[in-house]
Short mmCIF file of C-alpha atoms and ligand atoms in Angstrom, two decimals:
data_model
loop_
_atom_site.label_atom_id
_atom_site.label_comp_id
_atom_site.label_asym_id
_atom_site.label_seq_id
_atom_site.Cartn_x
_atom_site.Cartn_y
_atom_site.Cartn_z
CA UNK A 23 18.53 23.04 19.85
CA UNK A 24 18.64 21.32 16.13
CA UNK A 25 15.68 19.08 16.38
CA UNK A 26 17.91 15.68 15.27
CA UNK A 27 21.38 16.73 16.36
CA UNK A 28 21.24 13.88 19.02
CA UNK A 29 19.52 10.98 16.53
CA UNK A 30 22.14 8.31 16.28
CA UNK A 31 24.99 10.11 17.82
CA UNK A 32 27.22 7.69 20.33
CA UNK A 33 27.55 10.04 23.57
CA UNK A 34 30.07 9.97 26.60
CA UNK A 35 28.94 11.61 30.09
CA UNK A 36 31.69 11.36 32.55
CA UNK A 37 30.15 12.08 36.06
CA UNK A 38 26.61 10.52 34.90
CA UNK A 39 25.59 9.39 38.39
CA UNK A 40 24.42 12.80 40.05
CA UNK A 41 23.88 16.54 39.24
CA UNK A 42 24.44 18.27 35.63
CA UNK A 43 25.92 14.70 34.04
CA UNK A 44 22.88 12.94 35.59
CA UNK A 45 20.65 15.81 33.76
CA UNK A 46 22.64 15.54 30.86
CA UNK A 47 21.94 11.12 30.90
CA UNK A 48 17.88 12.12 31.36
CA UNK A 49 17.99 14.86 28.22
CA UNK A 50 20.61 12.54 25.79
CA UNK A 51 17.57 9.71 26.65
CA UNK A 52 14.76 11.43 24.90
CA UNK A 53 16.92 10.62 21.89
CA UNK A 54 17.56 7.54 19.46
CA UNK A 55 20.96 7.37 20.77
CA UNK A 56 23.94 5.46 22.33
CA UNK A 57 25.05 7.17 25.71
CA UNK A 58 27.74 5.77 27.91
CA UNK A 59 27.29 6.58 31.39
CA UNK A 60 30.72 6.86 33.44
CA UNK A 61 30.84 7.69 37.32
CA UNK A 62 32.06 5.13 40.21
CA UNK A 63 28.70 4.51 40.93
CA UNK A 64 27.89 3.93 37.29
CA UNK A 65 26.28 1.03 38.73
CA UNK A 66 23.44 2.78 40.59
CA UNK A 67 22.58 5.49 37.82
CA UNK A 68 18.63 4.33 37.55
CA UNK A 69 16.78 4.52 34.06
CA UNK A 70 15.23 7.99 33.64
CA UNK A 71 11.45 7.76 33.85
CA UNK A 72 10.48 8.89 30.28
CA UNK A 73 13.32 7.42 27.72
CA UNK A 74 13.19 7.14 24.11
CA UNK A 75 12.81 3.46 22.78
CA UNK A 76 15.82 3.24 21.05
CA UNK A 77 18.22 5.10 23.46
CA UNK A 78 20.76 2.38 24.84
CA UNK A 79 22.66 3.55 27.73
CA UNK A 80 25.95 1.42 28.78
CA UNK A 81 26.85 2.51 32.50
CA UNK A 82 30.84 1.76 32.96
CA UNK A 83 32.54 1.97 36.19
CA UNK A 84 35.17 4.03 36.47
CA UNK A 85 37.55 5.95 39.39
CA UNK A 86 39.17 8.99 38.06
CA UNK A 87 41.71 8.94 40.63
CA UNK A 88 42.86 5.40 39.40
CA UNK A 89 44.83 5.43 36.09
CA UNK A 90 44.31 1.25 35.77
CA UNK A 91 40.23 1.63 36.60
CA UNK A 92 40.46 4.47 33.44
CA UNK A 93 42.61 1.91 31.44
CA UNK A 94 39.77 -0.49 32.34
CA UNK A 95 36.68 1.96 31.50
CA UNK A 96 38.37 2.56 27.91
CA UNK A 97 38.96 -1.39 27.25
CA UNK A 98 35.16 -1.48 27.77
CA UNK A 99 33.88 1.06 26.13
CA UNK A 100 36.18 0.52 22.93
CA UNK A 101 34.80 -2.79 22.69
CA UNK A 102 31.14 -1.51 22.18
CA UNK A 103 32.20 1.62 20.04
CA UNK A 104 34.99 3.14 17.34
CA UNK A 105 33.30 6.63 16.83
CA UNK A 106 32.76 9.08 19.81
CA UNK A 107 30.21 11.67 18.58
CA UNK A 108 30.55 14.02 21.49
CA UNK A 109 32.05 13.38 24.97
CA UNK A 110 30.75 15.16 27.98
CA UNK A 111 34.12 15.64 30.22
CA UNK A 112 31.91 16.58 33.17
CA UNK A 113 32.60 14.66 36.04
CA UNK A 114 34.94 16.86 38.55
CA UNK A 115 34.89 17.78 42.44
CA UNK A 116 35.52 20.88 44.84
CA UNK A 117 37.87 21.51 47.50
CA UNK A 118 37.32 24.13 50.03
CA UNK A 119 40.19 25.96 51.86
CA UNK A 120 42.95 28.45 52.25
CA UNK A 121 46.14 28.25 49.56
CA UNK A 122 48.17 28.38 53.15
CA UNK A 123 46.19 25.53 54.94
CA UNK A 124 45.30 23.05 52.23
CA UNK A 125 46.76 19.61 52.14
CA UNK A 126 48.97 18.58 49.21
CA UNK A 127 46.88 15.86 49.57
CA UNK A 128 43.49 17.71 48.82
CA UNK A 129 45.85 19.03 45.47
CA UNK A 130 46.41 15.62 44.24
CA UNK A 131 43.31 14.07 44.48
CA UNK A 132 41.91 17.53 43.10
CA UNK A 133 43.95 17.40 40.21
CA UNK A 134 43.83 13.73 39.68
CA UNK A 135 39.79 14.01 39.06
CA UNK A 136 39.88 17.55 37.65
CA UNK A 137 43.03 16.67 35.44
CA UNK A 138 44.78 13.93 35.37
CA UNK A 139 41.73 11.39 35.02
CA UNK A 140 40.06 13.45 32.29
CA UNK A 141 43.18 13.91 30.16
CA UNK A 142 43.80 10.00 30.42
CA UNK A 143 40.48 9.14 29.62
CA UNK A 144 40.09 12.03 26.67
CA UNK A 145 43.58 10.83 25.26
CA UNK A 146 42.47 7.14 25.01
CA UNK A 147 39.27 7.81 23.45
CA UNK A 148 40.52 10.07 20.88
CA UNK A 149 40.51 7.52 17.88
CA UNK A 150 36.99 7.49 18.50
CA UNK A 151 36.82 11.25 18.27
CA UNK A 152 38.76 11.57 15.39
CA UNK A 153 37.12 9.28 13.58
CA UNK A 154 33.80 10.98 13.96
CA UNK A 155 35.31 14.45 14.25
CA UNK A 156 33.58 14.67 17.69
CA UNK A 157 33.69 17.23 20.19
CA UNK A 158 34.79 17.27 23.56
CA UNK A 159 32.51 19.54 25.92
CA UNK A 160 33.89 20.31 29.31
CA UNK A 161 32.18 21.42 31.95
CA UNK A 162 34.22 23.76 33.71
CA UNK A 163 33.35 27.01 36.16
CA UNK A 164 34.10 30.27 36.85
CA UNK A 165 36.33 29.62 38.76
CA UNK A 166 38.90 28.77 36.20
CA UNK A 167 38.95 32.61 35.04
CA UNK A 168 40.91 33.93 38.27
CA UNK A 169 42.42 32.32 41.39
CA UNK A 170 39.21 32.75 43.76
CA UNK A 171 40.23 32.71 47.25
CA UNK A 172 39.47 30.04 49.25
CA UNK A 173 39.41 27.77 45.95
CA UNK A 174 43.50 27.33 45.10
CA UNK A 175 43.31 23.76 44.58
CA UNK A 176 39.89 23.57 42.69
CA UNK A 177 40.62 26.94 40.66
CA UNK A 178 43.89 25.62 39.68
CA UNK A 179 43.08 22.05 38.56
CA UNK A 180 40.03 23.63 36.59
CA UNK A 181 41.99 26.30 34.83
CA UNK A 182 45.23 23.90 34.00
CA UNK A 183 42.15 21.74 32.24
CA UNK A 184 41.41 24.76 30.34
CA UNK A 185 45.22 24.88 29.04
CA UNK A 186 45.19 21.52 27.79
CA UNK A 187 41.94 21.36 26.29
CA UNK A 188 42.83 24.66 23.98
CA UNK A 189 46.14 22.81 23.07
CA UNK A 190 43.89 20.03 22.33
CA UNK A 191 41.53 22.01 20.08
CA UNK A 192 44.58 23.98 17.76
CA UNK A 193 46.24 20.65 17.53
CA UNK A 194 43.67 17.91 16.42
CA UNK A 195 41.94 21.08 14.18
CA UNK A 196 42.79 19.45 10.85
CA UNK A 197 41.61 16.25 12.54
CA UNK A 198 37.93 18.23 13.22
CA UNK A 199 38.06 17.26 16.44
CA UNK A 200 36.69 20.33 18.90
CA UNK A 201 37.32 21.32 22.36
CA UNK A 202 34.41 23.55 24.21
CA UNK A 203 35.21 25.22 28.01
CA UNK A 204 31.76 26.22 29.70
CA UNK A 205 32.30 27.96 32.82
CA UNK A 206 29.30 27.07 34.65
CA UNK A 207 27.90 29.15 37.91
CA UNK A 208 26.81 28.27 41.31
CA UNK A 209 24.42 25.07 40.18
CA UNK A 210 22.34 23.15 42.38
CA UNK A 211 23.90 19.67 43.05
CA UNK A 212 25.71 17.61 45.29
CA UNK A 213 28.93 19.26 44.78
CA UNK A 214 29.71 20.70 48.13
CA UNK A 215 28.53 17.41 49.63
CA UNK A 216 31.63 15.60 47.44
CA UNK A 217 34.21 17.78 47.76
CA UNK A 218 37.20 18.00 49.82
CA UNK A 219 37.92 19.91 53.10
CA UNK A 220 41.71 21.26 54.03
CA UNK A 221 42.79 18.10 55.02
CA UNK A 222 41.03 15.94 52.75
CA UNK A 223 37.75 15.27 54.25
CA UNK A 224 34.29 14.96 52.33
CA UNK A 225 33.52 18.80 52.74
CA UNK A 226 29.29 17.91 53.31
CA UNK A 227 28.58 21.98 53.23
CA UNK A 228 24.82 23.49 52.17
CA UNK A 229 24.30 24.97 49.10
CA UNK A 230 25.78 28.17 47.96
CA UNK A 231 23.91 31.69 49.13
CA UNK A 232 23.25 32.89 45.58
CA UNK A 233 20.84 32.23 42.69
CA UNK A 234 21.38 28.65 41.85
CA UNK A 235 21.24 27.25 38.23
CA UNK A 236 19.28 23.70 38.06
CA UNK A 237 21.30 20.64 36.73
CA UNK A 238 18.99 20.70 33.74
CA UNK A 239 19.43 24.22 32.89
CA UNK A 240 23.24 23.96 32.45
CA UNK A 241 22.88 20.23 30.59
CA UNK A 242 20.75 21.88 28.32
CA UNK A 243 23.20 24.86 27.85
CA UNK A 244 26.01 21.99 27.46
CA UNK A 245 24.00 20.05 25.21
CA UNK A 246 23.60 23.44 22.84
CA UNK A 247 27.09 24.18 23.10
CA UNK A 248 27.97 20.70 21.47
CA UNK A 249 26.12 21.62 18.78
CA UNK A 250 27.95 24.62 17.74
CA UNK A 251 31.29 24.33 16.15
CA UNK A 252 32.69 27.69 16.86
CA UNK A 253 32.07 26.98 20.60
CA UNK A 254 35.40 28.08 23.01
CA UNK A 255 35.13 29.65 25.91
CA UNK A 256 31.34 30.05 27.15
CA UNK A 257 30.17 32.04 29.71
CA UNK A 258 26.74 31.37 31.25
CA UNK A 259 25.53 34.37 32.87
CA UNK A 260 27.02 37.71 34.16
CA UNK A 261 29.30 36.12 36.37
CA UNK A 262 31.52 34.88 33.69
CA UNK A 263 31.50 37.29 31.54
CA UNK A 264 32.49 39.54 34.23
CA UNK A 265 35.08 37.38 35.19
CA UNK A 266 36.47 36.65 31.80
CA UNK A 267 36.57 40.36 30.66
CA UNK A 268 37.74 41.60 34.32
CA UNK A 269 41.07 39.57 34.31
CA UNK A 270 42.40 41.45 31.07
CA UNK A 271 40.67 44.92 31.98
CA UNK A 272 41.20 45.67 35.61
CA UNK A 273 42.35 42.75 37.40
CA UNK A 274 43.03 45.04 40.68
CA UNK A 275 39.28 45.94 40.40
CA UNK A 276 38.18 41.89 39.79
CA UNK A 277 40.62 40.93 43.18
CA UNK A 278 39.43 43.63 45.37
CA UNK A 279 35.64 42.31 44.62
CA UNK A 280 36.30 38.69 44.85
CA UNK A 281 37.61 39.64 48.56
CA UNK A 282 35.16 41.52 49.68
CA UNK A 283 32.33 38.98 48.10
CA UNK A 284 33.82 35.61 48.99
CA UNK A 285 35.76 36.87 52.40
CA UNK A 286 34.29 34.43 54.53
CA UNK A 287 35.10 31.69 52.01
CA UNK A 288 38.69 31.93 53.49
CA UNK A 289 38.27 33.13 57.00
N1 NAP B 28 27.56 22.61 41.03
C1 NAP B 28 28.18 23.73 40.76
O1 NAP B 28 27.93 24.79 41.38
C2 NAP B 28 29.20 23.76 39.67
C3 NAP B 28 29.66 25.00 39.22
C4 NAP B 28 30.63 25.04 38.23
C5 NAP B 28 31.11 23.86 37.68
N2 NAP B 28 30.66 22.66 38.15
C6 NAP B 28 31.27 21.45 37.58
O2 NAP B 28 30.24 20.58 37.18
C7 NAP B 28 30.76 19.26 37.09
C8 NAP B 28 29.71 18.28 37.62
O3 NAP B 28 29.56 18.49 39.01
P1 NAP B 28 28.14 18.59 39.72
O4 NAP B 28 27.96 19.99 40.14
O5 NAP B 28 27.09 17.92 38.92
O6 NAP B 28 28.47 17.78 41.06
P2 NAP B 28 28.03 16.34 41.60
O7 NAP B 28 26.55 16.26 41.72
O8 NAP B 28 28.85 16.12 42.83
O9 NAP B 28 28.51 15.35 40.45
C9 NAP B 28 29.88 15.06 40.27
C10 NAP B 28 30.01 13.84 39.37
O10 NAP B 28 31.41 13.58 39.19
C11 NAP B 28 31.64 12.20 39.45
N3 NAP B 28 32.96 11.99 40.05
C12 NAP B 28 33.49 12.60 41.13
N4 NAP B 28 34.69 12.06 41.44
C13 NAP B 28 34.91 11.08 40.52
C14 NAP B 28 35.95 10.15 40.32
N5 NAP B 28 37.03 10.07 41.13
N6 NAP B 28 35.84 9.29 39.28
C15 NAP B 28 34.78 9.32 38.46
N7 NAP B 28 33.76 10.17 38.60
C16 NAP B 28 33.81 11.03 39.63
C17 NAP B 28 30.57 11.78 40.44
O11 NAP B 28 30.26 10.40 40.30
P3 NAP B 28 30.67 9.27 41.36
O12 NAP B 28 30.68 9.88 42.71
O13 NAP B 28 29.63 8.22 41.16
O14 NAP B 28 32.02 8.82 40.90
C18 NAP B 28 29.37 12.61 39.98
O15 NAP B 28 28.64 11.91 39.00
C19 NAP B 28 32.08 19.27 37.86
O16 NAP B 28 33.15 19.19 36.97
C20 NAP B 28 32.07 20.62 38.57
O17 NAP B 28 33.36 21.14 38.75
C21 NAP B 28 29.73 22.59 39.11
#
């Protein structure tokens, strides 16, 4: 990490009020710098314990789902700012269930957090962007590399963020702004506890079975990847990569192993 990247920067965290955007809010605070803190419970996002004198943190409200509460969000936080440094486009949920039982319910709320609210939000903050050549850091998952079973609605929403975000990066290039995807692993947060269920129902399941990555891990890995300017598609561990390299290479191979390791995920 470059010692004084974060000095002075103005920061956005979308999702700032649990897991890897809350991690993100308590590393960005050891810093002199301006962080705005977005989640619907922006409200309750307590000060982190240890924080640097001169970090100022601005928590706005704001419902992804809700085009007018985005409209709001950006009226705020265009007041207090006209440069975006970098903005964490974290905040996302799950949804659990069969492509042949889910809800088109659970698909439009899925896509209106995963998508819809992030590309609003990105498209009205991009003056600020622009006019500190920012970057835009996504946190995305592995699951955006392949349709995984038992995932349709989340896999899709995730991966059509990925298409935008690269048309984003070729397009604004001469304006320096940058796009970053990092496909993130199994991480230990409340994700399966916000998600959705087939027919739209807070999912409330335990933790994955698998070697979890801690919220501050992956902020940390975020925070690096806003640092570096070639920064596209990142992979955290062998999952990814596998993932990324198996679509292209043998994607028979890659579907008959994401049956037989995530069968129960859709029976
Ligand atoms: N945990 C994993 O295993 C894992 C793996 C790969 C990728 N990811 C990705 O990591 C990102 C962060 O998730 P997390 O794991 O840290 O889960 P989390 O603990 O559930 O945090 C999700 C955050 O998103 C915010 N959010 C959800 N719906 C929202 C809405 N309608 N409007 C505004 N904010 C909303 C939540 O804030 P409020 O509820 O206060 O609005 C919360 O701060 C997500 O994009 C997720 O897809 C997670």
């Amino acid at each position: 990490m470059m010692k004084d990247f974060w000095n002075d920067r103005v920061v956005v965290i979308t999702g700032a009020s649990s897991g890897i955007g809350l991690a993100l809010l308590e590393n960005l605070s050891q810093y002199p710098c301006k962080v705005f803190a977005l989640a619907r419970r922006a409200n309750d996002i307590a000060d982190p314990v240890s924080k640097h004198s001169a970090c100022v943190i601005t928590r706005i409200g704001v419902d992804l789902q809700d085009p007018s509460s985005i409209l709001d969000a950006l009226t705020i936080l265009l007041s207090k700012t006209d440069s975006i440094d970098v903005l964490f486009n974290n905040a996302g949920i799950t949804a659990h269930g069969r492509f042949d039982e889910l809800s088109m319910e659970v698909y439009r709320k899925t896509f209106a957090t995963n998508f819809f609210g992030p590309i609003q939000l990105i498209q009205g903050l991009l003056g600020g962007l622009k006019q500190s050549k920012g970057a835009v850091v996504t946190t995305s998952t592995v699951s955006a590399l392949y349709g995984v079973p038992g995932r349709a609605a989340y896999s899709s929403s995730k991966s059509a963020l990925h298409a935008a975000m690269e048309s984003m990066r070729i397009e604004l290039r001469e304006e320096g702004v940058r796009s970053s995807l990092v496909c993130v692993p199994y991480t230990e947060t409340n994700l399966r506890k916000s998600g959705l269920d087939v027919k739209g129902n807070i999912l409330d399941e335990g933790q994955a079975k698998a070697k979890l990555k801690t919220p501050r891990e992956v902020a940390y890995l975020l925070m690096k990847v806003a640092q570096d300017k070639d920064a596209r598609l990142v992979t955290f561990d062998f999952s990814g990569f596998f993932m990324k390299w198996m679509r292209n290479l043998a994607p028979w191979l890659l579907e008959k192993i994401l049956y037989k390791k995530l069968y129960h995920d859709f029976h």
